[in-house]
Tab-separated table of C-alpha atoms in Angstrom:
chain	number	residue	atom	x	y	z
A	21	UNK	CA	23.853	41.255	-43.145
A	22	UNK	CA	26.187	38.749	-40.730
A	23	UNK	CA	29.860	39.031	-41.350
A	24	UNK	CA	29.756	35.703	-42.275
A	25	UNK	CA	27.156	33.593	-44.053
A	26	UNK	CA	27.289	29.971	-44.257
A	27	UNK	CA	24.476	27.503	-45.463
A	28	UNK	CA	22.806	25.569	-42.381
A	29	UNK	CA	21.753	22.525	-44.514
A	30	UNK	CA	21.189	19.972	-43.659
A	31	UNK	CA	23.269	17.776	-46.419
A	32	UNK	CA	22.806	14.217	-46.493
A	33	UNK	CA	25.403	12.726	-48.752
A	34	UNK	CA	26.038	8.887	-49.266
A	35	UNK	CA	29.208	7.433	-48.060
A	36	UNK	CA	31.776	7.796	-50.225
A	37	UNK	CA	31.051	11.207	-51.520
A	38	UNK	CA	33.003	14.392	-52.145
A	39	UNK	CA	31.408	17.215	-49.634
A	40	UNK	CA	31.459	20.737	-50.472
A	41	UNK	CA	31.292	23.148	-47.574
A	42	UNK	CA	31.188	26.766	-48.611
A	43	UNK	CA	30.888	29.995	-46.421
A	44	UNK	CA	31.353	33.696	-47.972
A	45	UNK	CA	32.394	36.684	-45.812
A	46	UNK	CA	31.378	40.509	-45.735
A	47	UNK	CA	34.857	41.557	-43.629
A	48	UNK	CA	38.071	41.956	-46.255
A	49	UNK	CA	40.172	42.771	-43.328
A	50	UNK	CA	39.617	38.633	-42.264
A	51	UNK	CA	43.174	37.174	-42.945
A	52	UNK	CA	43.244	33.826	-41.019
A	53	UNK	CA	40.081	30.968	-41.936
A	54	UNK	CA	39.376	27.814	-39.494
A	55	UNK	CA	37.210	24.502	-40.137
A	56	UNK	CA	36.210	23.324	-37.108
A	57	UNK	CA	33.883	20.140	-36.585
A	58	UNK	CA	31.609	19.926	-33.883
A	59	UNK	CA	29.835	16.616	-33.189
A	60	UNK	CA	26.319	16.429	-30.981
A	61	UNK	CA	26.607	17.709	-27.760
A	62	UNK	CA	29.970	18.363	-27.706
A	63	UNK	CA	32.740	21.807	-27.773
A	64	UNK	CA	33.946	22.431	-31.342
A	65	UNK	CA	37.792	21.159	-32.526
A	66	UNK	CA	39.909	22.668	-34.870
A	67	UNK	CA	40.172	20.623	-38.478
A	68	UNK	CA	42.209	22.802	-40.707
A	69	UNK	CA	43.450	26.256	-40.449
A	70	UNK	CA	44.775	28.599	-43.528
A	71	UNK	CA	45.899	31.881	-43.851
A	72	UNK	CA	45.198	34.185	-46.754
A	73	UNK	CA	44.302	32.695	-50.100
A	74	UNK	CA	44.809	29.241	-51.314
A	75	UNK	CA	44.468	25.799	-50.410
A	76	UNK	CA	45.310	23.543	-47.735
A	77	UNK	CA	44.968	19.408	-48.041
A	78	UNK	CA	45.294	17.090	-44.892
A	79	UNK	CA	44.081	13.451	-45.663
A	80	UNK	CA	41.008	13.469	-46.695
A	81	UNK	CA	39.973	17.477	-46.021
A	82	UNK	CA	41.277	20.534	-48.272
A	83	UNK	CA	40.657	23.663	-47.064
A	84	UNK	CA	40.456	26.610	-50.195
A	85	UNK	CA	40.421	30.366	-49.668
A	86	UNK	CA	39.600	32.948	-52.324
A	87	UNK	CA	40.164	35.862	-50.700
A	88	UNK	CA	39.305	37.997	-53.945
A	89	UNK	CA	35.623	36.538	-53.975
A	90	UNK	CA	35.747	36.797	-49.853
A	91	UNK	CA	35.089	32.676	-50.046
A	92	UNK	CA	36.194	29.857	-48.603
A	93	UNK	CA	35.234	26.199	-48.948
A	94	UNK	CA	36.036	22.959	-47.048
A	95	UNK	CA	36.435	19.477	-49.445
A	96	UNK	CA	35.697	16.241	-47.800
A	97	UNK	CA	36.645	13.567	-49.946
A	98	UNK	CA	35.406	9.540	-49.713
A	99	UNK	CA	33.307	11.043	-47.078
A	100	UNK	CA	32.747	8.433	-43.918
A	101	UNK	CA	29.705	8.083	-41.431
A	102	UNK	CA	31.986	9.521	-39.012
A	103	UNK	CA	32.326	12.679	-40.502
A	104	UNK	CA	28.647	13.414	-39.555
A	105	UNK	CA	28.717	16.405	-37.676
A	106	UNK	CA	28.205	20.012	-37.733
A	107	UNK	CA	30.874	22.254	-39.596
A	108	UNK	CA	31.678	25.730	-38.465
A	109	UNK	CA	33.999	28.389	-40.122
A	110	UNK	CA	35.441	30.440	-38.340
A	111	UNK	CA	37.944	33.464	-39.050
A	112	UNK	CA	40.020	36.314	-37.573
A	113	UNK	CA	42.625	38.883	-38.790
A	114	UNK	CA	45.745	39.812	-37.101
A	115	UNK	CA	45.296	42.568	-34.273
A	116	UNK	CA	42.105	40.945	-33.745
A	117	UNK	CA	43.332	39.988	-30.659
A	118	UNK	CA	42.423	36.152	-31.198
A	119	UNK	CA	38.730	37.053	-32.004
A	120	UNK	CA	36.816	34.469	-34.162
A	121	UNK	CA	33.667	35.208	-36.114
A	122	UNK	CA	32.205	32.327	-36.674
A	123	UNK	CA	29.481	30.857	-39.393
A	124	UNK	CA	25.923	28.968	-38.786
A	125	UNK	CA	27.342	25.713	-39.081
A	126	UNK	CA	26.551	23.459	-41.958
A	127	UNK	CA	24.948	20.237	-40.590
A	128	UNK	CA	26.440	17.008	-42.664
A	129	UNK	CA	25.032	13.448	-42.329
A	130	UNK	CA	27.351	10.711	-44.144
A	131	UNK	CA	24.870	7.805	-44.662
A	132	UNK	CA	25.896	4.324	-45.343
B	26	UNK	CA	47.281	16.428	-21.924
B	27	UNK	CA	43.611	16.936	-19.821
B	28	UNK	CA	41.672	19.227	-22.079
B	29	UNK	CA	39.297	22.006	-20.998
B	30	UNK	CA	36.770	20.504	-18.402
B	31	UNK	CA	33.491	22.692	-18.175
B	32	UNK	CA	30.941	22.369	-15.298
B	33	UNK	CA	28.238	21.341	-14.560
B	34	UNK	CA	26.866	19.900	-18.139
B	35	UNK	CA	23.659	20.589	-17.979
B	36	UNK	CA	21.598	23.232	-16.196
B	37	UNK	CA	17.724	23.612	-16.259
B	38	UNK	CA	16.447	26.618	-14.470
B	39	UNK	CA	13.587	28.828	-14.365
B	40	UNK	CA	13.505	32.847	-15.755
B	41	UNK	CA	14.456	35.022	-12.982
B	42	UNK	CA	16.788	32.854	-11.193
B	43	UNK	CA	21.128	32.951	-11.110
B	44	UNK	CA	23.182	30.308	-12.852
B	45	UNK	CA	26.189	29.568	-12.947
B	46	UNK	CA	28.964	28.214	-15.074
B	47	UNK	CA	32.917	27.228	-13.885
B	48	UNK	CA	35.510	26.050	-16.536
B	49	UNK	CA	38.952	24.878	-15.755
B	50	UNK	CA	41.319	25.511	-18.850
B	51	UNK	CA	44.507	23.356	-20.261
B	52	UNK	CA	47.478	24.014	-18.575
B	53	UNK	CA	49.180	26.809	-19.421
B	54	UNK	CA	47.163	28.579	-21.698
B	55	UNK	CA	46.519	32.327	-20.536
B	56	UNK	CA	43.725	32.898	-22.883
B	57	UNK	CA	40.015	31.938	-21.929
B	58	UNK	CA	37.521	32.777	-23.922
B	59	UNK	CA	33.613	32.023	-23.024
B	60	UNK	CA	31.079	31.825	-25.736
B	61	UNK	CA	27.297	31.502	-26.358
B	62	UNK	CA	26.246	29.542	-29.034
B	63	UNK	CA	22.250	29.458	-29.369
B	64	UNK	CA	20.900	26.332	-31.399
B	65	UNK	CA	21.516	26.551	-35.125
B	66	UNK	CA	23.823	29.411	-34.493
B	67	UNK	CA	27.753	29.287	-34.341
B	68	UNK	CA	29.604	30.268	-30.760
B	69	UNK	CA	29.461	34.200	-30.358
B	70	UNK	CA	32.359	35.666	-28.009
B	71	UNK	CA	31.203	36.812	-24.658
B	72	UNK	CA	34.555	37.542	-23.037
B	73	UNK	CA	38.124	37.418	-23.418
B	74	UNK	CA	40.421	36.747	-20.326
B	75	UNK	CA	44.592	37.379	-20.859
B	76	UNK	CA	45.648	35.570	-17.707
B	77	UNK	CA	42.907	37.024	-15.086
B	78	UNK	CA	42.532	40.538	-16.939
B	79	UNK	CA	39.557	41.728	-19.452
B	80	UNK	CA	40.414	41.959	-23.048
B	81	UNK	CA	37.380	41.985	-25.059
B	82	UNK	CA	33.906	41.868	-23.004
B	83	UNK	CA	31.805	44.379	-25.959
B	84	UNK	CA	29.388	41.403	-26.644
B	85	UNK	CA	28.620	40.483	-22.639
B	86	UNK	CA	25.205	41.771	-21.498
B	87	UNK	CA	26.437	43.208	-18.586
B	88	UNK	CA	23.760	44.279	-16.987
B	89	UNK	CA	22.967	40.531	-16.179
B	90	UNK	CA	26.171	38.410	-17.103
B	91	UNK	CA	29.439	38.595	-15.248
B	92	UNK	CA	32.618	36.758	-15.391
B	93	UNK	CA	35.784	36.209	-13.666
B	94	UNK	CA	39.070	34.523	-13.508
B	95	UNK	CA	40.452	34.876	-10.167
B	96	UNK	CA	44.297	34.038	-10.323
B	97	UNK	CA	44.611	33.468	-13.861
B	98	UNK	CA	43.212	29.961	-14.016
B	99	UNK	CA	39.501	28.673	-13.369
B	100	UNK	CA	36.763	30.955	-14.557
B	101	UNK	CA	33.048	31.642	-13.565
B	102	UNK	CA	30.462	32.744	-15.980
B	103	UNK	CA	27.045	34.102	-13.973
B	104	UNK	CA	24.156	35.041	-15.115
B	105	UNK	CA	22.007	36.821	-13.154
B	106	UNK	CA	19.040	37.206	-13.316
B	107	UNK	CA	18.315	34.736	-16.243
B	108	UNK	CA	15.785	35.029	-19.079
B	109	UNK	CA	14.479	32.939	-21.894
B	110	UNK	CA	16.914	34.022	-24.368
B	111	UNK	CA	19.685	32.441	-22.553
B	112	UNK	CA	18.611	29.316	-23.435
B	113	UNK	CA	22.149	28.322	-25.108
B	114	UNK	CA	25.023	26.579	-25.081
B	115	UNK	CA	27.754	28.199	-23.062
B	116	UNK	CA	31.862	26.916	-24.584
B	117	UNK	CA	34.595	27.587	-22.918
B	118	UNK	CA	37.773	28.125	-24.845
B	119	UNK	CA	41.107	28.829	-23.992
B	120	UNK	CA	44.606	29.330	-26.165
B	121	UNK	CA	48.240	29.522	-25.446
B	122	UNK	CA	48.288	33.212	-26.215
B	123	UNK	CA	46.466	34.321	-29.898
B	124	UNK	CA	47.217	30.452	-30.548
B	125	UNK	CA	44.634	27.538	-31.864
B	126	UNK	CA	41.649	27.364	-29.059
B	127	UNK	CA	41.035	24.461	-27.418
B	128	UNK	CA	37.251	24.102	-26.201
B	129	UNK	CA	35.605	22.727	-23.344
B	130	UNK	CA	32.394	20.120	-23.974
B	131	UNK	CA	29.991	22.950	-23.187
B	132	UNK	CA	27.040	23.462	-20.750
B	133	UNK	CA	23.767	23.751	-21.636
B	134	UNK	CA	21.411	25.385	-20.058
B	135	UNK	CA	17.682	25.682	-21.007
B	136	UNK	CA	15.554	28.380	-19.218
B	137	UNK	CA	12.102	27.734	-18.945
């Protein structure tokens, strides 16, 4: 079993749409949880970062951690064509020396 | 601010023979981390640099990959001799400290 499962999709959604991004975790000790995007051919960035449980918003992205369930989820709301990309999660815990474990990646096409 | 510039982009070579990668991180971040990220998978840690020492190398096949950072800066990822499962995307990252990491556009390399 990985440490950290997340569905590869792909999930075609039509513009305007709330996206749901989910990845579960096997590790309780993880304490820190990253979105990143990464678009074709390129390095990933950082979209939100939480620690612990609960949720995050900035513009259009909320990032939710149930730490409980070991689950975390990414909202996209009025989802644009440039938010096609790939999502990873990613996540660490202190005295992990910086160390991310990162998911699949969830591929996400917004189409017009 | 320059970001982290990878080189070269893209590598095609055949099994057997040496490769290798050179990344150049932001300014001032002591932390460089190189990953592998195979297609449809997320980036898995190869090594961890804290200004030009070793902190975490336990996922580097060392019996054919090697890296450096001579002087604290510019790093070198080699791989020698290379085989099909290499085929990959290699990211360089690097943080100020245990801070957010910034990555580098990737090279790809395909080994036929």
């Amino acid at each position: 079993q990985k440490e950290v499962e997340q569905d590869p999709g792909p999930l075609s959604v039509p513009e305007g749409a709330i996206v749901s991004l989910n990845c579960t975790y096997s590790n309780s000790a993880f304490q820190y949880f990253m979105w990143y995007r990464q678009y074709s051919r390129k390095g990933p960035e950082l979209l939100m970062y939480t620690y612990s449980s609960g949720n995050k918003e900035d513009g259009r992205f909320t990032a939710q951690v149930d730490k409980s369930s070991k689950y975390i989820s990414l909202f996209i709301r009025d989802s644009q064509p440039s938010d096609s990309a790939t999502y990873l999660c990613a996540m660490t815990f202190t005295g992990g020396g910086n160390k991310l474990t990162f998911g699949t990646g969830t591929q996400l096409k917004v189409e017009l | 601010e320059a970001g982290v510039a990878q080189s070269p982009r893209y590598k095609i070579i055949e099994k057997r023979q040496s490769v290798a990668f050179w990344c150049n991180p932001i300014s001032g971040h002591a932390t460089l981390y190189w990953y592998q990220q195979i297609l449809g998978q997320g980036p898995k840690l190869l090594i961890q640099f804290q200004n030009n020492g070793v902190v975490d190398d336990s996922q580097l096949p060392k019996d054919r990959f090697s890296a450096e950072r001579l002087k604290g800066v510019d790093s070198t990822l080699k791989i020698q001799p290379a085989k099909l499962e290499d085929s990959a995307v290699y990211l360089c990252a690097s943080s100020f400290a245990t801070d957010t990491q910034y990555f580098g556009p990737g090279t790809r390399l395909t080994v036929l």
